[in-house]
Amino acid sequence: MSDAIGLETRAVRAGVNRDPGHGAVIAPIAVSSAYRREDPAAPSGFDYARTGSPGRDLLCEAIADLEGAQGAVVTSSGMAAIDLVLNLVPSQGRVLCAHDAYGGTRRLIDARGQQRGWTVEYVDCTDREAAATALARPADLIFIETPSNPRLRLTDIAALCELAGKAGALSVVDNTVLSPALQRPLALGADLTVNSITKMLNGHSDMVGGVVCATSKAYLETLRWWSNAAGATASGFDAFLALRGLRTLPLRAKAQSETALTLAQRLAAHAKVTQVDYPGLTTHPGHAIAQRQQTGFGCLLSLELKGGESAARSFVQSLKLFTLAQSLGGVESLSNIPATMTHASMSAEARADAGVSDGLVRLSVGLEAVEDLWRDLEAGLAAAVGD
Ligand SMILES: *Cc1c(COP(=O)(O)O)cnc(C)c1O
């Protein structure tokens, strides 16, 4: 759609009035694995659902439009999307990755690196000097995640992508935490973005999916080739759920950001809380970057309590509205202790390096009433007992 059209409109209208069969306003769920041919030598349109299916194509189009991309490839999970991108790195290549990237990303890049003879280096992308030093030598790809998860540290996307370009490296931004509703890395110079559709994009915690977006048609062609060859594609039903979910993405992202800011401000003023990480707080070291490159501060915040690890455990176990579960970005609020949950696959050393202490608590703020969420947090803090 044209750039003049608002994000809310793009999201709501995505895939609407696109049913050629019966004129259905909402396109039917496409579950067929095979498509009939008239000619044995050439498909009539769709051919085989691993290669392409109408529902998945609508979802690709919708997400590419929101990200400002030339196209998108939807995959069976966020990790499959990241793995798809890694096919663009030659064997013996040099790969840089944000040192505080999602734990699963580090696990995959380490394993693929060993298998394919890459040099893998973890860099603090929030430190311009450190990033410039790492990119002073040629590289094949840099993987950026901002805000980082769980510490919500901010990387200046435009500055990093410029450095990456000079080093000959493809710049990839994991946009999962904010989603294209709040941040558009391709417009800031990134070559590719990846999103876990499982999180903000779908927003209803009822499917697993991922997506790669790109501005270059050549990269998209290579990614589509690998997607068909390796077959980590999304199902028709999941594509339907995700398209349905993303229609409210801009509204959800806005409301969740507003509630998260209120909670972050109140938590920061609470006597039992020693640290709150939220880019919307004026005291956050990345606040200025967030104001510049984001259109909202997002649903994720993290905190540390007086009493450390044991206080954190009793806090999350006494919460009623923040379900203790490993995900983020859904309409329902969740709590998480990254050290033993989402980031358990990282070594203790890598966690320390990324600032993930054993007592860190991450909250994903949903769409419940802000005062209900605050009452729940206050009660949890009152119940938190440290060592
Ligand atoms: C969840 C997540 C992923 C992986 O996505 P899946 O859909 O779980 O495979 C990647 N990056 C970030 C930042 C995530 O939060």
mmCIF file of C-alpha atoms and ligand atoms in Angstrom:
data_model
loop_
_atom_site.group_PDB
_atom_site.id
_atom_site.type_symbol
_atom_site.label_atom_id
_atom_site.label_comp_id
_atom_site.label_asym_id
_atom_site.label_seq_id
_atom_site.Cartn_x
_atom_site.Cartn_y
_atom_site.Cartn_z
ATOM 1 C CA MET A 1 0.000 0.000 0.000
ATOM 2 C CA SER A 2 1.072 3.606 -0.453
ATOM 3 C CA ASP A 3 3.208 5.146 2.301
ATOM 4 C CA ALA A 4 0.482 7.704 3.004
ATOM 5 C CA ILE A 5 -1.796 4.986 4.350
ATOM 6 C CA GLY A 6 -1.675 4.547 8.123
ATOM 7 C CA LEU A 7 -0.312 1.408 9.720
ATOM 8 C CA GLU A 8 -3.672 0.688 11.396
ATOM 9 C CA THR A 9 -5.384 0.729 8.000
ATOM 10 C CA ARG A 10 -2.755 -1.477 6.379
ATOM 11 C CA ALA A 11 -3.024 -4.026 9.183
ATOM 12 C CA VAL A 12 -6.835 -4.114 9.231
ATOM 13 C CA ARG A 13 -7.187 -4.335 5.437
ATOM 14 C CA ALA A 14 -4.474 -7.007 5.030
ATOM 15 C CA GLY A 15 -5.883 -9.903 3.013
ATOM 16 C CA VAL A 16 -9.444 -8.480 3.019
ATOM 17 C CA ASN A 17 -11.496 -8.892 -0.229
ATOM 18 C CA ARG A 18 -8.919 -11.260 -1.679
ATOM 19 C CA ASP A 19 -11.011 -14.393 -2.205
ATOM 20 C CA PRO A 20 -11.367 -15.017 -5.948
ATOM 21 C CA GLY A 21 -13.615 -18.067 -5.378
ATOM 22 C CA HIS A 22 -16.699 -16.713 -3.607
ATOM 23 C CA GLY A 23 -15.989 -13.075 -2.846
ATOM 24 C CA ALA A 24 -15.563 -13.811 0.851
ATOM 25 C CA VAL A 25 -14.479 -10.690 2.747
ATOM 26 C CA ILE A 26 -12.058 -12.798 4.797
ATOM 27 C CA ALA A 27 -10.103 -15.261 2.660
ATOM 28 C CA PRO A 28 -10.802 -18.925 3.426
ATOM 29 C CA ILE A 29 -8.284 -21.030 5.343
ATOM 30 C CA ALA A 30 -6.165 -22.720 2.675
ATOM 31 C CA VAL A 31 -5.329 -26.242 3.778
ATOM 32 C CA SER A 32 -4.866 -28.074 0.472
ATOM 33 C CA SER A 33 -1.364 -29.499 0.032
ATOM 34 C CA ALA A 34 -1.737 -29.840 -3.765
ATOM 35 C CA TYR A 35 -3.184 -27.721 -6.592
ATOM 36 C CA ARG A 36 -4.701 -29.122 -9.796
ATOM 37 C CA ARG A 37 -2.924 -28.545 -13.104
ATOM 38 C CA GLU A 38 -4.349 -28.210 -16.588
ATOM 39 C CA ASP A 39 -0.968 -28.823 -18.168
ATOM 40 C CA PRO A 40 1.462 -31.505 -16.927
ATOM 41 C CA ALA A 41 4.384 -29.307 -17.973
ATOM 42 C CA ALA A 42 3.380 -26.165 -16.047
ATOM 43 C CA PRO A 43 1.387 -25.322 -12.909
ATOM 44 C CA SER A 44 -1.791 -23.276 -13.402
ATOM 45 C CA GLY A 45 -1.006 -21.089 -10.401
ATOM 46 C CA PHE A 46 -0.252 -22.627 -7.027
ATOM 47 C CA ASP A 47 1.341 -26.047 -7.356
ATOM 48 C CA TYR A 48 2.343 -27.626 -4.051
ATOM 49 C CA ALA A 49 1.829 -26.046 -0.622
ATOM 50 C CA ARG A 50 5.448 -26.279 0.555
ATOM 51 C CA THR A 51 6.342 -23.975 -2.342
ATOM 52 C CA GLY A 52 3.412 -21.604 -1.934
ATOM 53 C CA SER A 53 -0.184 -21.447 -0.763
ATOM 54 C CA PRO A 54 -2.766 -18.643 -1.025
ATOM 55 C CA GLY A 55 -3.160 -18.095 2.737
ATOM 56 C CA ARG A 56 0.572 -17.996 3.385
ATOM 57 C CA ASP A 57 1.092 -15.633 0.462
ATOM 58 C CA LEU A 58 -1.478 -13.203 1.924
ATOM 59 C CA LEU A 59 0.386 -13.286 5.237
ATOM 60 C CA CYS A 60 3.748 -12.684 3.480
ATOM 61 C CA GLU A 61 2.266 -9.704 1.669
ATOM 62 C CA ALA A 62 0.736 -8.266 4.843
ATOM 63 C CA ILE A 63 3.942 -8.495 6.873
ATOM 64 C CA ALA A 64 6.141 -7.219 4.015
ATOM 65 C CA ASP A 65 3.814 -4.211 3.773
ATOM 66 C CA LEU A 66 4.055 -3.469 7.511
ATOM 67 C CA GLU A 67 7.873 -3.851 7.515
ATOM 68 C CA GLY A 68 8.266 -1.731 4.367
ATOM 69 C CA ALA A 69 9.890 -4.665 2.541
ATOM 70 C CA GLN A 70 9.902 -5.845 -1.086
ATOM 71 C CA GLY A 71 8.732 -9.221 0.111
ATOM 72 C CA ALA A 72 8.689 -11.712 2.960
ATOM 73 C CA VAL A 73 9.167 -15.422 3.510
ATOM 74 C CA VAL A 74 7.027 -16.921 6.262
ATOM 75 C CA THR A 75 8.496 -19.890 8.136
ATOM 76 C CA SER A 76 7.355 -22.462 10.692
ATOM 77 C CA SER A 77 8.969 -20.560 13.618
ATOM 78 C CA GLY A 78 11.132 -17.568 14.436
ATOM 79 C CA MET A 79 14.151 -19.866 14.699
ATOM 80 C CA ALA A 80 13.413 -21.274 11.224
ATOM 81 C CA ALA A 81 13.414 -17.672 9.940
ATOM 82 C CA ILE A 82 16.831 -17.035 11.502
ATOM 83 C CA ASP A 83 18.148 -20.338 10.129
ATOM 84 C CA LEU A 84 16.856 -19.367 6.683
ATOM 85 C CA VAL A 85 18.858 -16.131 6.812
ATOM 86 C CA LEU A 86 22.000 -18.019 7.853
ATOM 87 C CA ASN A 87 21.925 -19.726 4.437
ATOM 88 C CA LEU A 88 23.191 -16.402 3.037
ATOM 89 C CA VAL A 89 26.545 -16.858 4.845
ATOM 90 C CA PRO A 90 29.231 -18.763 2.880
ATOM 91 C CA SER A 91 31.193 -21.560 4.552
ATOM 92 C CA GLN A 92 34.309 -20.264 6.343
ATOM 93 C CA GLY A 93 32.490 -16.916 6.653
ATOM 94 C CA ARG A 94 32.762 -14.381 9.475
ATOM 95 C CA VAL A 95 29.567 -13.789 11.451
ATOM 96 C CA LEU A 96 29.024 -11.169 14.132
ATOM 97 C CA CYS A 97 26.128 -11.332 16.555
ATOM 98 C CA ALA A 98 24.876 -9.066 19.333
ATOM 99 C CA HIS A 99 26.203 -10.568 22.573
ATOM 100 C CA ASP A 100 22.821 -10.192 24.243
ATOM 101 C CA ALA A 101 20.742 -11.681 21.416
ATOM 102 C CA TYR A 102 17.979 -14.182 22.216
ATOM 103 C CA GLY A 103 19.456 -17.386 23.725
ATOM 104 C CA GLY A 104 18.119 -19.590 20.925
ATOM 105 C CA THR A 105 19.777 -17.355 18.335
ATOM 106 C CA ARG A 106 23.183 -17.785 19.966
ATOM 107 C CA ARG A 107 22.682 -21.550 20.227
ATOM 108 C CA LEU A 108 21.839 -21.789 16.520
ATOM 109 C CA ILE A 109 24.612 -19.463 15.296
ATOM 110 C CA ASP A 110 27.183 -21.368 17.416
ATOM 111 C CA ALA A 111 26.041 -24.731 16.034
ATOM 112 C CA ARG A 112 25.819 -23.602 12.396
ATOM 113 C CA GLY A 113 29.174 -21.842 12.822
ATOM 114 C CA GLN A 114 30.880 -25.058 13.937
ATOM 115 C CA GLN A 115 29.245 -27.041 11.172
ATOM 116 C CA ARG A 116 30.106 -24.546 8.415
ATOM 117 C CA GLY A 117 33.520 -23.396 9.609
ATOM 118 C CA TRP A 118 32.504 -19.821 10.405
ATOM 119 C CA THR A 119 34.329 -17.446 12.684
ATOM 120 C CA VAL A 120 31.606 -16.340 15.107
ATOM 121 C CA GLU A 121 32.146 -13.279 17.281
ATOM 122 C CA TYR A 122 29.763 -11.826 19.850
ATOM 123 C CA VAL A 123 29.788 -8.056 20.010
ATOM 124 C CA ASP A 124 28.192 -5.496 22.311
ATOM 125 C CA CYS A 125 26.261 -3.675 19.561
ATOM 126 C CA THR A 126 25.107 -0.995 22.016
ATOM 127 C CA ASP A 127 28.776 0.087 22.265
ATOM 128 C CA ARG A 128 29.590 2.003 19.056
ATOM 129 C CA GLU A 129 33.365 1.685 19.594
ATOM 130 C CA ALA A 130 33.189 -2.075 20.113
ATOM 131 C CA ALA A 131 30.980 -2.480 17.043
ATOM 132 C CA ALA A 132 33.261 -0.272 14.917
ATOM 133 C CA THR A 133 36.306 -2.336 15.969
ATOM 134 C CA ALA A 134 34.540 -5.597 15.097
ATOM 135 C CA LEU A 135 33.421 -4.171 11.736
ATOM 136 C CA ALA A 136 36.822 -2.692 10.860
ATOM 137 C CA ARG A 137 37.555 -6.072 9.200
ATOM 138 C CA PRO A 138 35.425 -7.653 6.461
ATOM 139 C CA ALA A 139 32.467 -9.709 7.672
ATOM 140 C CA ASP A 140 29.636 -11.617 5.989
ATOM 141 C CA LEU A 141 26.756 -10.913 8.336
ATOM 142 C CA ILE A 142 25.917 -9.054 11.525
ATOM 143 C CA PHE A 143 22.911 -10.084 13.572
ATOM 144 C CA ILE A 144 21.426 -7.249 15.643
ATOM 145 C CA GLU A 145 18.594 -7.422 18.177
ATOM 146 C CA THR A 146 17.140 -4.199 19.547
ATOM 147 C CA PRO A 147 15.747 -3.694 22.106
ATOM 148 C CA SER A 148 17.639 -6.711 23.394
ATOM 149 C CA ASN A 149 15.796 -9.309 25.351
ATOM 150 C CA PRO A 150 15.636 -9.405 28.378
ATOM 151 C CA ARG A 151 17.708 -6.316 29.330
ATOM 152 C CA LEU A 152 16.078 -3.959 26.748
ATOM 153 C CA ARG A 153 19.391 -2.474 25.692
ATOM 154 C CA LEU A 154 19.229 -0.281 22.588
ATOM 155 C CA THR A 155 21.350 -0.428 19.454
ATOM 156 C CA ASP A 156 21.468 2.486 17.019
ATOM 157 C CA ILE A 157 20.269 0.608 13.918
ATOM 158 C CA ALA A 158 21.180 3.263 11.322
ATOM 159 C CA ALA A 159 24.734 3.689 12.688
ATOM 160 C CA LEU A 160 25.369 -0.065 12.899
ATOM 161 C CA CYS A 161 23.969 -0.802 9.441
ATOM 162 C CA GLU A 162 26.200 1.866 7.939
ATOM 163 C CA LEU A 163 29.269 0.299 9.578
ATOM 164 C CA ALA A 164 28.107 -3.146 8.413
ATOM 165 C CA GLY A 165 27.735 -1.932 4.828
ATOM 166 C CA LYS A 166 31.321 -0.668 4.816
ATOM 167 C CA ALA A 167 32.532 -4.043 6.124
ATOM 168 C CA GLY A 168 30.623 -5.826 3.345
ATOM 169 C CA ALA A 169 28.370 -7.492 5.924
ATOM 170 C CA LEU A 170 24.663 -8.123 5.534
ATOM 171 C CA SER A 171 22.820 -6.442 8.398
ATOM 172 C CA VAL A 172 19.995 -8.425 9.940
ATOM 173 C CA VAL A 173 17.746 -7.038 12.685
ATOM 174 C CA ASP A 174 15.619 -9.269 14.893
ATOM 175 C CA ASN A 175 12.496 -7.081 15.226
ATOM 176 C CA THR A 176 10.519 -9.527 17.381
ATOM 177 C CA VAL A 177 10.346 -7.502 20.597
ATOM 178 C CA LEU A 178 8.795 -4.393 19.007
ATOM 179 C CA SER A 179 7.347 -5.708 15.730
ATOM 180 C CA PRO A 180 6.935 -3.514 12.630
ATOM 181 C CA ALA A 181 4.197 -1.593 14.467
ATOM 182 C CA LEU A 182 6.851 0.133 16.597
ATOM 183 C CA GLN A 183 10.100 -0.141 14.614
ATOM 184 C CA ARG A 184 10.964 -0.437 10.910
ATOM 185 C CA PRO A 185 14.632 -1.445 10.608
ATOM 186 C CA LEU A 186 14.627 -1.667 6.783
ATOM 187 C CA ALA A 187 13.919 2.077 6.574
ATOM 188 C CA LEU A 188 16.910 2.608 8.889
ATOM 189 C CA GLY A 189 19.250 0.744 6.532
ATOM 190 C CA ALA A 190 18.997 -2.926 7.523
ATOM 191 C CA ASP A 191 19.220 -5.455 4.672
ATOM 192 C CA LEU A 192 16.923 -7.977 6.324
ATOM 193 C CA THR A 193 14.648 -8.320 9.326
ATOM 194 C CA VAL A 194 13.447 -11.405 11.107
ATOM 195 C CA ASN A 195 10.415 -11.617 13.374
ATOM 196 C CA SER A 196 9.026 -14.409 15.472
ATOM 197 C CA ILE A 197 5.347 -14.224 14.426
ATOM 198 C CA THR A 198 4.658 -16.207 17.613
ATOM 199 C CA LYS A 199 5.104 -13.017 19.666
ATOM 200 C CA MET A 200 3.736 -9.505 18.883
ATOM 201 C CA LEU A 201 2.773 -10.082 15.232
ATOM 202 C CA ASN A 202 0.204 -12.770 15.978
ATOM 203 C CA GLY A 203 -0.269 -11.534 19.523
ATOM 204 C CA HIS A 204 -2.670 -14.223 20.707
ATOM 205 C CA SER A 205 -0.231 -16.974 21.753
ATOM 206 C CA ASP A 206 -1.976 -19.627 19.680
ATOM 207 C CA MET A 207 0.522 -20.427 16.914
ATOM 208 C CA VAL A 208 4.280 -20.585 16.253
ATOM 209 C CA GLY A 209 5.733 -18.898 13.192
ATOM 210 C CA GLY A 210 8.484 -16.706 11.830
ATOM 211 C CA VAL A 211 9.205 -14.384 8.926
ATOM 212 C CA VAL A 212 12.147 -12.903 7.052
ATOM 213 C CA CYS A 213 11.680 -9.563 5.249
ATOM 214 C CA ALA A 214 14.065 -8.013 2.747
ATOM 215 C CA THR A 215 14.338 -5.042 0.427
ATOM 216 C CA SER A 216 16.450 -6.855 -2.187
ATOM 217 C CA LYS A 217 14.669 -9.074 -4.706
ATOM 218 C CA ALA A 218 17.861 -11.119 -5.140
ATOM 219 C CA TYR A 219 18.013 -12.031 -1.436
ATOM 220 C CA LEU A 220 14.310 -12.832 -1.450
ATOM 221 C CA GLU A 221 14.787 -15.183 -4.365
ATOM 222 C CA THR A 222 17.587 -17.038 -2.560
ATOM 223 C CA LEU A 223 15.547 -17.177 0.653
ATOM 224 C CA ARG A 224 12.510 -18.560 -1.207
ATOM 225 C CA TRP A 225 14.714 -21.169 -2.865
ATOM 226 C CA TRP A 226 16.019 -22.349 0.523
ATOM 227 C CA SER A 227 12.564 -22.166 2.069
ATOM 228 C CA ASN A 228 11.189 -24.528 -0.588
ATOM 229 C CA ALA A 229 14.283 -26.760 -0.578
ATOM 230 C CA ALA A 230 14.454 -27.164 3.218
ATOM 231 C CA GLY A 231 10.679 -26.957 3.745
ATOM 232 C CA ALA A 232 10.411 -25.142 7.093
ATOM 233 C CA THR A 233 7.221 -23.410 5.968
ATOM 234 C CA ALA A 234 4.131 -22.391 7.962
ATOM 235 C CA SER A 235 0.856 -24.326 7.794
ATOM 236 C CA GLY A 236 -2.266 -22.860 6.199
ATOM 237 C CA PHE A 237 -4.092 -22.797 9.501
ATOM 238 C CA ASP A 238 -1.246 -20.996 11.286
ATOM 239 C CA ALA A 239 -1.043 -18.481 8.427
ATOM 240 C CA PHE A 240 -4.770 -17.814 8.859
ATOM 241 C CA LEU A 241 -4.399 -17.292 12.625
ATOM 242 C CA ALA A 242 -1.437 -14.944 12.159
ATOM 243 C CA LEU A 243 -3.225 -12.843 9.528
ATOM 244 C CA ARG A 244 -6.226 -12.620 11.830
ATOM 245 C CA GLY A 245 -3.998 -11.640 14.760
ATOM 246 C CA LEU A 246 -2.000 -8.986 12.951
ATOM 247 C CA ARG A 247 -5.081 -6.949 12.012
ATOM 248 C CA THR A 248 -5.029 -5.486 15.530
ATOM 249 C CA LEU A 249 -1.216 -5.283 15.845
ATOM 250 C CA PRO A 250 -0.865 -1.468 15.752
ATOM 251 C CA LEU A 251 -3.622 -1.018 18.361
ATOM 252 C CA ARG A 252 -2.270 -3.767 20.610
ATOM 253 C CA ALA A 253 1.297 -2.483 20.394
ATOM 254 C CA LYS A 254 0.171 1.028 21.342
ATOM 255 C CA ALA A 255 -1.980 -0.047 24.284
ATOM 256 C CA GLN A 256 0.584 -2.549 25.608
ATOM 257 C CA SER A 257 3.314 0.113 25.394
ATOM 258 C CA GLU A 258 1.210 2.603 27.367
ATOM 259 C CA THR A 259 0.469 0.104 30.128
ATOM 260 C CA ALA A 260 4.104 -1.068 30.250
ATOM 261 C CA LEU A 261 5.307 2.521 30.688
ATOM 262 C CA THR A 262 2.930 3.133 33.602
ATOM 263 C CA LEU A 263 3.990 -0.109 35.298
ATOM 264 C CA ALA A 264 7.709 0.576 34.680
ATOM 265 C CA GLN A 265 7.403 4.030 36.262
ATOM 266 C CA ARG A 266 5.600 2.672 39.326
ATOM 267 C CA LEU A 267 7.997 -0.272 39.708
ATOM 268 C CA ALA A 268 11.003 2.063 39.485
ATOM 269 C CA ALA A 269 9.607 4.028 42.445
ATOM 270 C CA HIS A 270 8.907 0.920 44.569
ATOM 271 C CA ALA A 271 11.095 0.309 47.640
ATOM 272 C CA LYS A 272 11.603 -3.411 46.920
ATOM 273 C CA VAL A 273 12.754 -2.877 43.310
ATOM 274 C CA THR A 274 16.451 -2.156 42.707
ATOM 275 C CA GLN A 275 16.467 -1.900 38.901
ATOM 276 C CA VAL A 276 13.931 -1.475 36.099
ATOM 277 C CA ASP A 277 14.894 -1.771 32.433
ATOM 278 C CA TYR A 278 12.390 -0.064 30.137
ATOM 279 C CA PRO A 279 13.377 2.170 27.188
ATOM 280 C CA GLY A 280 10.438 4.488 27.920
ATOM 281 C CA LEU A 281 11.949 5.579 31.254
ATOM 282 C CA THR A 282 13.860 8.860 30.847
ATOM 283 C CA THR A 283 16.610 7.319 33.038
ATOM 284 C CA HIS A 284 17.139 4.434 30.565
ATOM 285 C CA PRO A 285 20.550 4.744 28.821
ATOM 286 C CA GLY A 286 18.947 4.050 25.433
ATOM 287 C CA HIS A 287 15.976 6.413 25.884
ATOM 288 C CA ALA A 288 17.169 8.936 23.262
ATOM 289 C CA ILE A 289 17.815 6.210 20.665
ATOM 290 C CA ALA A 290 14.402 4.688 21.412
ATOM 291 C CA GLN A 291 12.711 8.040 20.861
ATOM 292 C CA ARG A 292 14.523 8.434 17.553
ATOM 293 C CA GLN A 293 14.151 4.983 15.983
ATOM 294 C CA GLN A 294 10.983 3.584 17.589
ATOM 295 C CA THR A 295 7.389 4.778 17.520
ATOM 296 C CA GLY A 296 6.599 3.194 20.892
ATOM 297 C CA PHE A 297 8.512 1.618 23.765
ATOM 298 C CA GLY A 298 7.034 -1.882 23.642
ATOM 299 C CA CYS A 299 5.467 -4.434 25.961
ATOM 300 C CA LEU A 300 8.601 -5.830 27.554
ATOM 301 C CA LEU A 301 10.282 -4.707 30.771
ATOM 302 C CA SER A 302 12.640 -6.325 33.228
ATOM 303 C CA LEU A 303 13.402 -5.754 36.873
ATOM 304 C CA GLU A 304 15.572 -6.834 39.764
ATOM 305 C CA LEU A 305 14.431 -7.058 43.363
ATOM 306 C CA LYS A 306 16.018 -6.587 46.749
ATOM 307 C CA GLY A 307 16.722 -10.135 47.889
ATOM 308 C CA GLY A 308 17.914 -11.318 44.450
ATOM 309 C CA GLU A 309 17.151 -14.764 43.082
ATOM 310 C CA SER A 310 14.924 -16.086 45.875
ATOM 311 C CA ALA A 311 12.903 -12.858 45.999
ATOM 312 C CA ALA A 312 12.460 -13.080 42.222
ATOM 313 C CA ARG A 313 11.196 -16.658 42.500
ATOM 314 C CA SER A 314 8.647 -15.926 45.218
ATOM 315 C CA PHE A 315 7.578 -12.779 43.346
ATOM 316 C CA VAL A 316 6.745 -14.574 40.071
ATOM 317 C CA GLN A 317 5.145 -17.496 41.902
ATOM 318 C CA SER A 318 2.738 -15.218 43.742
ATOM 319 C CA LEU A 319 1.611 -13.264 40.647
ATOM 320 C CA LYS A 320 -1.915 -14.124 39.482
ATOM 321 C CA LEU A 321 -2.354 -12.083 36.288
ATOM 322 C CA PHE A 322 1.211 -12.471 34.990
ATOM 323 C CA THR A 323 1.295 -16.149 34.028
ATOM 324 C CA LEU A 324 4.737 -17.717 34.515
ATOM 325 C CA ALA A 325 5.482 -18.795 30.932
ATOM 326 C CA GLN A 326 8.180 -18.448 28.266
ATOM 327 C CA SER A 327 6.936 -16.090 25.615
ATOM 328 C CA LEU A 328 6.171 -12.419 25.040
ATOM 329 C CA GLY A 329 3.964 -10.067 23.086
ATOM 330 C CA GLY A 330 0.603 -11.781 23.622
ATOM 331 C CA VAL A 331 -2.595 -10.087 24.807
ATOM 332 C CA GLU A 332 -2.150 -11.880 28.152
ATOM 333 C CA SER A 333 0.572 -10.736 30.548
ATOM 334 C CA LEU A 334 3.416 -13.149 31.286
ATOM 335 C CA SER A 335 6.285 -13.324 33.752
ATOM 336 C CA ASN A 336 9.591 -15.100 33.267
ATOM 337 C CA ILE A 337 12.921 -15.673 34.981
ATOM 338 C CA PRO A 338 15.273 -15.626 31.960
ATOM 339 C CA ALA A 339 18.190 -17.412 33.693
ATOM 340 C CA THR A 340 16.180 -20.619 34.198
ATOM 341 C CA MET A 341 13.609 -20.183 31.421
ATOM 342 C CA THR A 342 14.042 -18.296 28.116
ATOM 343 C CA HIS A 343 17.824 -17.899 28.421
ATOM 344 C CA ALA A 344 18.658 -21.255 30.050
ATOM 345 C CA SER A 345 20.291 -22.513 26.828
ATOM 346 C CA MET A 346 23.047 -19.883 27.211
ATOM 347 C CA SER A 347 26.121 -20.729 29.288
ATOM 348 C CA ALA A 348 26.359 -19.020 32.704
ATOM 349 C CA GLU A 349 29.292 -17.041 31.312
ATOM 350 C CA ALA A 350 27.349 -15.860 28.247
ATOM 351 C CA ARG A 351 24.434 -14.871 30.498
ATOM 352 C CA ALA A 352 26.713 -12.846 32.768
ATOM 353 C CA ASP A 353 28.234 -11.192 29.684
ATOM 354 C CA ALA A 354 24.742 -10.235 28.457
ATOM 355 C CA GLY A 355 23.724 -8.887 31.883
ATOM 356 C CA VAL A 356 21.216 -11.665 32.630
ATOM 357 C CA SER A 357 21.517 -12.157 36.401
ATOM 358 C CA ASP A 358 19.905 -15.130 38.155
ATOM 359 C CA GLY A 359 17.445 -12.760 39.869
ATOM 360 C CA LEU A 360 16.329 -10.867 36.763
ATOM 361 C CA VAL A 361 12.555 -10.964 36.136
ATOM 362 C CA ARG A 362 11.113 -10.202 32.708
ATOM 363 C CA LEU A 363 7.501 -9.121 32.291
ATOM 364 C CA SER A 364 5.524 -9.105 29.068
ATOM 365 C CA VAL A 365 2.676 -6.655 29.517
ATOM 366 C CA GLY A 366 -0.622 -7.583 27.889
ATOM 367 C CA LEU A 367 -3.976 -5.899 27.417
ATOM 368 C CA GLU A 368 -5.470 -6.337 30.909
ATOM 369 C CA ALA A 369 -6.557 -3.172 32.758
ATOM 370 C CA VAL A 370 -3.488 -1.319 34.017
ATOM 371 C CA GLU A 371 -4.795 -1.004 37.592
ATOM 372 C CA ASP A 372 -5.485 -4.744 37.786
ATOM 373 C CA LEU A 373 -1.928 -5.467 36.638
ATOM 374 C CA TRP A 374 -0.504 -2.977 39.127
ATOM 375 C CA ARG A 375 -2.490 -4.496 42.032
ATOM 376 C CA ASP A 376 -1.098 -7.901 41.035
ATOM 377 C CA LEU A 377 2.490 -6.601 40.955
ATOM 378 C CA GLU A 378 2.087 -4.792 44.293
ATOM 379 C CA ALA A 379 0.759 -7.959 45.923
ATOM 380 C CA GLY A 380 3.621 -9.961 44.384
ATOM 381 C CA LEU A 381 6.193 -7.493 45.673
ATOM 382 C CA ALA A 382 4.660 -7.634 49.152
ATOM 383 C CA ALA A 383 4.959 -11.435 49.055
ATOM 384 C CA ALA A 384 8.525 -11.505 47.687
ATOM 385 C CA VAL A 385 10.987 -12.843 50.274
ATOM 386 C CA GLY A 386 14.708 -12.570 49.679
ATOM 387 C CA ASP A 387 17.628 -14.410 51.246
HETATM 388 C C1 LIG B 1 10.963 -16.035 20.535
HETATM 389 C C2 LIG B 1 12.060 -15.333 19.855
HETATM 390 C C3 LIG B 1 12.714 -15.895 18.759
HETATM 391 C C4 LIG B 1 12.384 -17.285 18.261
HETATM 392 O O1 LIG B 1 11.104 -17.393 17.773
HETATM 393 P P1 LIG B 1 10.240 -18.768 17.798
HETATM 394 O O2 LIG B 1 8.988 -18.408 17.115
HETATM 395 O O3 LIG B 1 10.073 -19.132 19.240
HETATM 396 O O4 LIG B 1 11.053 -19.798 17.095
HETATM 397 C C5 LIG B 1 13.708 -15.160 18.148
HETATM 398 N N1 LIG B 1 14.053 -13.941 18.583
HETATM 399 C C6 LIG B 1 13.447 -13.371 19.641
HETATM 400 C C7 LIG B 1 13.867 -12.009 20.073
HETATM 401 C C8 LIG B 1 12.437 -14.038 20.317
HETATM 402 O O5 LIG B 1 11.847 -13.471 21.373
#
